[in-house]
């Protein structure tokens, strides 16, 4: 499970880790954005929270993740959880959902100074169909059209300055305390999120493999 403030590279790195370890990448942000695109009642409500930079209420998120973790693909080789838990309540619920036999292997905190996170968020662009992540410095090859699915590559509504500020404040207030929560349970590994994505990826793989060998 991956922690780290917005802009730390969670989405990019989790997608790569999922391919590397051949496990499902469960991103609550991607699930909510897919719901928002489908224009269901649930999706519309979720979009309001997201666009404002607010957290979607715990009961809703816990239900969503509980259901997803019930799918068979999560029990074969495990899974990567990206963007959940983000509050105390979610962390406790997750421990209950997983129980003792499927207890979490590892919580990874990707560390990044706030100024660097702000810079990355301001330049981030995403495919509004498949969620692939780009930046103004590394755009898709052709005309803001996604290299993977041909979708339109845009700036996320919640990557606008007001929403970014709110999301980072909420991170400090609600999500950062989870680092201590997982440290106390001996699940936490911290990885430096600065530098090229390839370097961060190598650090993550080293941390994960190192930990698995010691279990
Ligand atoms: P992310 O792509 O992980 O930054 O998530 C985008 C937005 O989805 C967040 O700013 C929240 O509004 C919402 N969201 C994603 N995961 C959660 C969660 N675990 N709890 C509450 N809201 C969430």
PDB file of C-alpha atoms and ligand atoms in Angstrom:
ATOM      1  CA  UNK A   1       0.000   0.000   0.000  1.00  0.00           C
ATOM      2  CA  UNK A   2       1.407   3.342  -1.036  1.00  0.00           C
ATOM      3  CA  UNK A   3       1.179   6.589   0.932  1.00  0.00           C
ATOM      4  CA  UNK A   4       2.661   9.953  -0.033  1.00  0.00           C
ATOM      5  CA  UNK A   5       1.346  13.422  -0.647  1.00  0.00           C
ATOM      6  CA  UNK A   6      -0.295  14.486  -3.883  1.00  0.00           C
ATOM      7  CA  UNK A   7       2.381  14.862  -6.551  1.00  0.00           C
ATOM      8  CA  UNK A   8       4.774  12.405  -4.867  1.00  0.00           C
ATOM      9  CA  UNK A   9       4.438  10.076  -7.864  1.00  0.00           C
ATOM     10  CA  UNK A  10       2.071   7.464  -6.380  1.00  0.00           C
ATOM     11  CA  UNK A  11      -0.015   7.009  -9.515  1.00  0.00           C
ATOM     12  CA  UNK A  12       2.934   6.732 -11.901  1.00  0.00           C
ATOM     13  CA  UNK A  13       4.917   4.432  -9.642  1.00  0.00           C
ATOM     14  CA  UNK A  14       1.982   2.195  -8.691  1.00  0.00           C
ATOM     15  CA  UNK A  15       1.180   1.598 -12.369  1.00  0.00           C
ATOM     16  CA  UNK A  16       4.804   0.542 -12.946  1.00  0.00           C
ATOM     17  CA  UNK A  17       4.926  -1.613  -9.815  1.00  0.00           C
ATOM     18  CA  UNK A  18       1.718  -3.362 -10.837  1.00  0.00           C
ATOM     19  CA  UNK A  19       3.293  -4.307 -14.190  1.00  0.00           C
ATOM     20  CA  UNK A  20       6.561  -5.335 -12.535  1.00  0.00           C
ATOM     21  CA  UNK A  21       4.980  -7.607  -9.915  1.00  0.00           C
ATOM     22  CA  UNK A  22       1.980  -8.574 -12.108  1.00  0.00           C
ATOM     23  CA  UNK A  23      -0.636  -7.629  -9.536  1.00  0.00           C
ATOM     24  CA  UNK A  24      -3.728  -5.432  -9.821  1.00  0.00           C
ATOM     25  CA  UNK A  25      -3.272  -1.687  -9.261  1.00  0.00           C
ATOM     26  CA  UNK A  26      -6.197  -0.552  -7.147  1.00  0.00           C
ATOM     27  CA  UNK A  27      -6.369   3.242  -7.241  1.00  0.00           C
ATOM     28  CA  UNK A  28      -9.322   4.779  -5.430  1.00  0.00           C
ATOM     29  CA  UNK A  29      -8.769   8.061  -7.325  1.00  0.00           C
ATOM     30  CA  UNK A  30      -8.989   6.191 -10.684  1.00  0.00           C
ATOM     31  CA  UNK A  31     -12.097   4.321  -9.494  1.00  0.00           C
ATOM     32  CA  UNK A  32     -13.780   7.586  -8.537  1.00  0.00           C
ATOM     33  CA  UNK A  33     -12.775   9.302 -11.795  1.00  0.00           C
ATOM     34  CA  UNK A  34     -14.210   6.351 -13.762  1.00  0.00           C
ATOM     35  CA  UNK A  35     -17.457   6.666 -11.769  1.00  0.00           C
ATOM     36  CA  UNK A  36     -17.514  10.426 -12.465  1.00  0.00           C
ATOM     37  CA  UNK A  37     -17.134   9.794 -16.217  1.00  0.00           C
ATOM     38  CA  UNK A  38     -19.988   7.308 -16.173  1.00  0.00           C
ATOM     39  CA  UNK A  39     -22.266  10.114 -14.939  1.00  0.00           C
ATOM     40  CA  UNK A  40     -24.133   7.951 -12.441  1.00  0.00           C
ATOM     41  CA  UNK A  41     -25.631   9.627  -9.374  1.00  0.00           C
ATOM     42  CA  UNK A  42     -22.734   8.252  -7.322  1.00  0.00           C
ATOM     43  CA  UNK A  43     -20.212   9.490  -9.908  1.00  0.00           C
ATOM     44  CA  UNK A  44     -21.673  13.000  -9.933  1.00  0.00           C
ATOM     45  CA  UNK A  45     -21.496  13.253  -6.132  1.00  0.00           C
ATOM     46  CA  UNK A  46     -17.955  11.894  -6.049  1.00  0.00           C
ATOM     47  CA  UNK A  47     -16.908  14.424  -8.706  1.00  0.00           C
ATOM     48  CA  UNK A  48     -18.163  17.323  -6.571  1.00  0.00           C
ATOM     49  CA  UNK A  49     -15.928  16.227  -3.688  1.00  0.00           C
ATOM     50  CA  UNK A  50     -12.976  15.607  -5.973  1.00  0.00           C
ATOM     51  CA  UNK A  51     -13.185  18.864  -7.920  1.00  0.00           C
ATOM     52  CA  UNK A  52     -13.238  20.807  -4.635  1.00  0.00           C
ATOM     53  CA  UNK A  53     -10.196  18.914  -3.378  1.00  0.00           C
ATOM     54  CA  UNK A  54     -12.274  17.401  -0.533  1.00  0.00           C
ATOM     55  CA  UNK A  55     -12.155  13.793   0.605  1.00  0.00           C
ATOM     56  CA  UNK A  56     -15.063  11.535  -0.287  1.00  0.00           C
ATOM     57  CA  UNK A  57     -16.691  10.391   3.015  1.00  0.00           C
ATOM     58  CA  UNK A  58     -15.191   7.354   4.753  1.00  0.00           C
ATOM     59  CA  UNK A  59     -18.327   5.149   4.612  1.00  0.00           C
ATOM     60  CA  UNK A  60     -18.452   5.504   0.835  1.00  0.00           C
ATOM     61  CA  UNK A  61     -14.741   4.839   0.351  1.00  0.00           C
ATOM     62  CA  UNK A  62     -14.660   1.877   2.718  1.00  0.00           C
ATOM     63  CA  UNK A  63     -17.616   0.272   0.909  1.00  0.00           C
ATOM     64  CA  UNK A  64     -15.935   0.791  -2.459  1.00  0.00           C
ATOM     65  CA  UNK A  65     -12.619  -0.725  -1.364  1.00  0.00           C
ATOM     66  CA  UNK A  66     -14.271  -3.588   0.530  1.00  0.00           C
ATOM     67  CA  UNK A  67     -16.092  -4.572  -2.651  1.00  0.00           C
ATOM     68  CA  UNK A  68     -12.977  -4.270  -4.841  1.00  0.00           C
ATOM     69  CA  UNK A  69     -10.837  -6.350  -2.481  1.00  0.00           C
ATOM     70  CA  UNK A  70     -13.426  -9.119  -2.726  1.00  0.00           C
ATOM     71  CA  UNK A  71     -12.564  -9.710  -6.397  1.00  0.00           C
ATOM     72  CA  UNK A  72     -10.629 -12.859  -7.045  1.00  0.00           C
ATOM     73  CA  UNK A  73      -7.691 -11.088  -8.732  1.00  0.00           C
ATOM     74  CA  UNK A  74      -6.607  -9.694  -5.360  1.00  0.00           C
ATOM     75  CA  UNK A  75      -6.129 -13.039  -3.661  1.00  0.00           C
ATOM     76  CA  UNK A  76      -3.785 -14.771  -6.134  1.00  0.00           C
ATOM     77  CA  UNK A  77      -0.599 -12.677  -5.920  1.00  0.00           C
ATOM     78  CA  UNK A  78      -1.732  -9.706  -3.873  1.00  0.00           C
ATOM     79  CA  UNK A  79      -2.389  -6.140  -5.003  1.00  0.00           C
ATOM     80  CA  UNK A  80      -1.139  -2.571  -4.869  1.00  0.00           C
ATOM     81  CA  UNK A  81      -3.398  -0.143  -3.085  1.00  0.00           C
ATOM     82  CA  UNK A  82      -2.963   3.478  -4.201  1.00  0.00           C
ATOM     83  CA  UNK A  83      -4.747   6.369  -2.477  1.00  0.00           C
ATOM     84  CA  UNK A  84      -6.352   4.342   0.300  1.00  0.00           C
ATOM     85  CA  UNK A  85      -6.349   4.632   3.295  1.00  0.00           C
ATOM     86  CA  UNK A  86      -6.322   8.402   3.677  1.00  0.00           C
ATOM     87  CA  UNK A  87      -7.836   8.695   7.169  1.00  0.00           C
ATOM     88  CA  UNK A  88      -7.607   6.864  10.508  1.00  0.00           C
ATOM     89  CA  UNK A  89     -11.052   5.417   9.980  1.00  0.00           C
ATOM     90  CA  UNK A  90     -10.059   4.021   6.580  1.00  0.00           C
ATOM     91  CA  UNK A  91      -6.833   2.510   7.973  1.00  0.00           C
ATOM     92  CA  UNK A  92      -8.768   0.727  10.708  1.00  0.00           C
ATOM     93  CA  UNK A  93     -11.418  -0.475   8.293  1.00  0.00           C
ATOM     94  CA  UNK A  94      -8.715  -1.785   5.935  1.00  0.00           C
ATOM     95  CA  UNK A  95      -7.112  -3.841   8.702  1.00  0.00           C
ATOM     96  CA  UNK A  96     -10.561  -5.342   9.379  1.00  0.00           C
ATOM     97  CA  UNK A  97     -11.290  -6.035   5.696  1.00  0.00           C
ATOM     98  CA  UNK A  98      -7.957  -7.811   5.174  1.00  0.00           C
ATOM     99  CA  UNK A  99      -8.039  -9.748   8.451  1.00  0.00           C
ATOM    100  CA  UNK A 100      -5.081 -11.799   9.649  1.00  0.00           C
ATOM    101  CA  UNK A 101      -4.603 -14.112   6.665  1.00  0.00           C
ATOM    102  CA  UNK A 102      -4.298 -11.294   4.136  1.00  0.00           C
ATOM    103  CA  UNK A 103      -2.617  -8.708   6.401  1.00  0.00           C
ATOM    104  CA  UNK A 104      -0.784  -5.921   4.624  1.00  0.00           C
ATOM    105  CA  UNK A 105       2.830  -6.706   3.615  1.00  0.00           C
ATOM    106  CA  UNK A 106       4.053  -3.193   3.490  1.00  0.00           C
ATOM    107  CA  UNK A 107       3.023   0.458   3.658  1.00  0.00           C
ATOM    108  CA  UNK A 108       5.352   2.611   1.567  1.00  0.00           C
ATOM    109  CA  UNK A 109       5.603   6.348   2.084  1.00  0.00           C
ATOM    110  CA  UNK A 110       7.005   8.162  -0.973  1.00  0.00           C
ATOM    111  CA  UNK A 111       8.548  11.284   0.547  1.00  0.00           C
ATOM    112  CA  UNK A 112       8.677  14.595  -1.302  1.00  0.00           C
ATOM    113  CA  UNK A 113       9.036  18.200  -0.056  1.00  0.00           C
ATOM    114  CA  UNK A 114       5.851  20.238  -0.523  1.00  0.00           C
ATOM    115  CA  UNK A 115       7.490  22.733  -2.934  1.00  0.00           C
ATOM    116  CA  UNK A 116       8.504  19.902  -5.255  1.00  0.00           C
ATOM    117  CA  UNK A 117       5.005  18.396  -5.026  1.00  0.00           C
ATOM    118  CA  UNK A 118       3.447  21.761  -5.927  1.00  0.00           C
ATOM    119  CA  UNK A 119       5.676  22.086  -8.960  1.00  0.00           C
ATOM    120  CA  UNK A 120       4.784  18.603 -10.185  1.00  0.00           C
ATOM    121  CA  UNK A 121       1.049  19.087  -9.635  1.00  0.00           C
ATOM    122  CA  UNK A 122       1.026  22.350 -11.576  1.00  0.00           C
ATOM    123  CA  UNK A 123       2.679  20.687 -14.585  1.00  0.00           C
ATOM    124  CA  UNK A 124       0.788  17.366 -14.385  1.00  0.00           C
ATOM    125  CA  UNK A 125      -1.510  16.379 -17.248  1.00  0.00           C
ATOM    126  CA  UNK A 126      -3.575  13.172 -17.424  1.00  0.00           C
ATOM    127  CA  UNK A 127      -5.455  11.186 -20.027  1.00  0.00           C
ATOM    128  CA  UNK A 128      -9.145  11.662 -19.310  1.00  0.00           C
ATOM    129  CA  UNK A 129      -9.904   8.157 -20.571  1.00  0.00           C
ATOM    130  CA  UNK A 130      -7.245   5.764 -19.201  1.00  0.00           C
ATOM    131  CA  UNK A 131      -5.648   7.996 -16.549  1.00  0.00           C
ATOM    132  CA  UNK A 132      -2.096   7.770 -17.969  1.00  0.00           C
ATOM    133  CA  UNK A 133       0.049  10.500 -16.430  1.00  0.00           C
ATOM    134  CA  UNK A 134       2.086  13.091 -18.400  1.00  0.00           C
ATOM    135  CA  UNK A 135       3.522  16.530 -17.658  1.00  0.00           C
ATOM    136  CA  UNK A 136       4.096  19.747 -19.559  1.00  0.00           C
ATOM    137  CA  UNK A 137       7.774  18.719 -19.670  1.00  0.00           C
ATOM    138  CA  UNK A 138       6.930  15.199 -20.907  1.00  0.00           C
ATOM    139  CA  UNK A 139       3.791  15.470 -23.035  1.00  0.00           C
ATOM    140  CA  UNK A 140       2.375  12.641 -25.177  1.00  0.00           C
ATOM    141  CA  UNK A 141       4.008  12.235 -28.595  1.00  0.00           C
ATOM    142  CA  UNK A 142       1.146  13.696 -30.587  1.00  0.00           C
ATOM    143  CA  UNK A 143      -0.901  16.765 -29.879  1.00  0.00           C
ATOM    144  CA  UNK A 144      -2.101  16.062 -26.291  1.00  0.00           C
ATOM    145  CA  UNK A 145      -3.482  12.723 -27.409  1.00  0.00           C
ATOM    146  CA  UNK A 146      -2.738   9.795 -25.092  1.00  0.00           C
ATOM    147  CA  UNK A 147       0.068   7.509 -26.350  1.00  0.00           C
ATOM    148  CA  UNK A 148      -1.748   4.466 -24.931  1.00  0.00           C
ATOM    149  CA  UNK A 149      -5.430   4.907 -25.744  1.00  0.00           C
ATOM    150  CA  UNK A 150      -5.818   8.008 -27.921  1.00  0.00           C
ATOM    151  CA  UNK A 151      -7.818   9.822 -25.200  1.00  0.00           C
ATOM    152  CA  UNK A 152      -7.524  13.556 -24.611  1.00  0.00           C
ATOM    153  CA  UNK A 153      -4.733  14.596 -22.227  1.00  0.00           C
ATOM    154  CA  UNK A 154      -5.861  17.410 -19.926  1.00  0.00           C
ATOM    155  CA  UNK A 155      -5.222  19.098 -16.593  1.00  0.00           C
ATOM    156  CA  UNK A 156      -7.199  17.522 -13.756  1.00  0.00           C
ATOM    157  CA  UNK A 157      -9.909  19.768 -12.298  1.00  0.00           C
ATOM    158  CA  UNK A 158      -8.388  19.195  -8.853  1.00  0.00           C
ATOM    159  CA  UNK A 159      -4.891  20.196 -10.057  1.00  0.00           C
ATOM    160  CA  UNK A 160      -6.032  23.852 -10.097  1.00  0.00           C
ATOM    161  CA  UNK A 161      -4.371  26.033  -7.410  1.00  0.00           C
ATOM    162  CA  UNK A 162      -7.322  26.273  -4.932  1.00  0.00           C
ATOM    163  CA  UNK A 163      -8.029  22.533  -4.971  1.00  0.00           C
ATOM    164  CA  UNK A 164      -4.318  21.698  -4.757  1.00  0.00           C
ATOM    165  CA  UNK A 165      -3.999  23.775  -1.592  1.00  0.00           C
ATOM    166  CA  UNK A 166      -7.029  22.124  -0.013  1.00  0.00           C
ATOM    167  CA  UNK A 167      -5.771  18.636  -0.912  1.00  0.00           C
ATOM    168  CA  UNK A 168      -2.318  19.267   0.538  1.00  0.00           C
ATOM    169  CA  UNK A 169      -3.851  20.711   3.743  1.00  0.00           C
ATOM    170  CA  UNK A 170      -6.087  17.654   4.090  1.00  0.00           C
ATOM    171  CA  UNK A 171      -3.097  15.413   3.465  1.00  0.00           C
ATOM    172  CA  UNK A 172      -1.168  16.991   6.376  1.00  0.00           C
ATOM    173  CA  UNK A 173      -4.193  16.906   8.640  1.00  0.00           C
ATOM    174  CA  UNK A 174      -5.658  13.470   7.914  1.00  0.00           C
ATOM    175  CA  UNK A 175      -3.274  11.312   5.901  1.00  0.00           C
ATOM    176  CA  UNK A 176       0.214  12.204   7.207  1.00  0.00           C
ATOM    177  CA  UNK A 177      -0.677  10.840  10.705  1.00  0.00           C
ATOM    178  CA  UNK A 178      -1.085   7.388   9.097  1.00  0.00           C
ATOM    179  CA  UNK A 179       2.687   7.260   8.660  1.00  0.00           C
ATOM    180  CA  UNK A 180       3.005   6.954  12.450  1.00  0.00           C
ATOM    181  CA  UNK A 181       0.085   4.486  12.507  1.00  0.00           C
ATOM    182  CA  UNK A 182       1.912   2.099  10.139  1.00  0.00           C
ATOM    183  CA  UNK A 183       5.296   2.720  11.745  1.00  0.00           C
ATOM    184  CA  UNK A 184       3.899   1.519  15.073  1.00  0.00           C
ATOM    185  CA  UNK A 185       2.666  -1.665  13.378  1.00  0.00           C
ATOM    186  CA  UNK A 186       6.064  -2.278  11.756  1.00  0.00           C
ATOM    187  CA  UNK A 187       4.674  -2.016   8.251  1.00  0.00           C
ATOM    188  CA  UNK A 188       6.308   1.218   7.116  1.00  0.00           C
ATOM    189  CA  UNK A 189       9.126   1.780   4.647  1.00  0.00           C
ATOM    190  CA  UNK A 190      10.037   5.289   3.461  1.00  0.00           C
ATOM    191  CA  UNK A 191      11.301   5.919  -0.066  1.00  0.00           C
ATOM    192  CA  UNK A 192      12.736   9.181  -1.409  1.00  0.00           C
ATOM    193  CA  UNK A 193      10.468  10.510  -4.175  1.00  0.00           C
ATOM    194  CA  UNK A 194      12.915  13.097  -5.572  1.00  0.00           C
ATOM    195  CA  UNK A 195      14.666  12.584  -8.885  1.00  0.00           C
ATOM    196  CA  UNK A 196      13.862  10.775 -12.121  1.00  0.00           C
ATOM    197  CA  UNK A 197      10.875   8.379 -12.052  1.00  0.00           C
ATOM    198  CA  UNK A 198      13.207   5.505 -13.070  1.00  0.00           C
ATOM    199  CA  UNK A 199      15.346   6.129  -9.979  1.00  0.00           C
ATOM    200  CA  UNK A 200      12.314   6.308  -7.684  1.00  0.00           C
ATOM    201  CA  UNK A 201      11.037   3.060  -9.224  1.00  0.00           C
ATOM    202  CA  UNK A 202      14.355   1.313  -8.541  1.00  0.00           C
ATOM    203  CA  UNK A 203      14.259   2.520  -4.921  1.00  0.00           C
ATOM    204  CA  UNK A 204      10.740   1.162  -4.539  1.00  0.00           C
ATOM    205  CA  UNK A 205      11.595  -2.248  -5.968  1.00  0.00           C
ATOM    206  CA  UNK A 206      14.639  -2.450  -3.699  1.00  0.00           C
ATOM    207  CA  UNK A 207      12.491  -1.580  -0.668  1.00  0.00           C
ATOM    208  CA  UNK A 208       9.792  -4.109  -1.563  1.00  0.00           C
ATOM    209  CA  UNK A 209      12.158  -6.967  -2.456  1.00  0.00           C
ATOM    210  CA  UNK A 210      14.310  -6.291   0.612  1.00  0.00           C
ATOM    211  CA  UNK A 211      11.313  -6.455   2.854  1.00  0.00           C
ATOM    212  CA  UNK A 212       9.920  -9.619   1.246  1.00  0.00           C
ATOM    213  CA  UNK A 213      13.229 -11.438   1.720  1.00  0.00           C
ATOM    214  CA  UNK A 214      13.132 -10.676   5.426  1.00  0.00           C
ATOM    215  CA  UNK A 215       9.650 -12.076   6.000  1.00  0.00           C
TER     216      UNK A 215
HETATM  217  P1  LIG B   1      -6.025  10.794  -6.141  1.00  0.00           P
HETATM  218  O1  LIG B   1      -6.068  10.519  -7.595  1.00  0.00           O
HETATM  219  O2  LIG B   1      -5.561   9.635  -5.319  1.00  0.00           O
HETATM  220  O3  LIG B   1      -5.292  12.077  -5.813  1.00  0.00           O
HETATM  221  O4  LIG B   1      -7.547  11.050  -5.700  1.00  0.00           O
HETATM  222  C1  LIG B   1      -8.327  12.083  -6.288  1.00  0.00           C
HETATM  223  C2  LIG B   1      -9.464  12.483  -5.374  1.00  0.00           C
HETATM  224  O5  LIG B   1     -10.332  11.362  -5.148  1.00  0.00           O
HETATM  225  C3  LIG B   1      -9.054  12.921  -3.965  1.00  0.00           C
HETATM  226  O6  LIG B   1      -8.650  14.273  -3.924  1.00  0.00           O
HETATM  227  C4  LIG B   1     -10.355  12.685  -3.205  1.00  0.00           C
HETATM  228  O7  LIG B   1     -11.323  13.671  -3.492  1.00  0.00           O
HETATM  229  C5  LIG B   1     -10.837  11.382  -3.810  1.00  0.00           C
HETATM  230  N1  LIG B   1     -10.273  10.204  -3.098  1.00  0.00           N
HETATM  231  C6  LIG B   1      -9.416   9.260  -3.597  1.00  0.00           C
HETATM  232  N2  LIG B   1      -9.107   8.342  -2.677  1.00  0.00           N
HETATM  233  C7  LIG B   1      -9.805   8.709  -1.554  1.00  0.00           C
HETATM  234  C8  LIG B   1      -9.900   8.173  -0.243  1.00  0.00           C
HETATM  235  N3  LIG B   1      -9.217   7.078   0.119  1.00  0.00           N
HETATM  236  N4  LIG B   1     -10.692   8.823   0.653  1.00  0.00           N
HETATM  237  C9  LIG B   1     -11.378   9.922   0.317  1.00  0.00           C
HETATM  238  N5  LIG B   1     -11.335  10.495  -0.893  1.00  0.00           N
HETATM  239  C10 LIG B   1     -10.546   9.894  -1.836  1.00  0.00           C
END
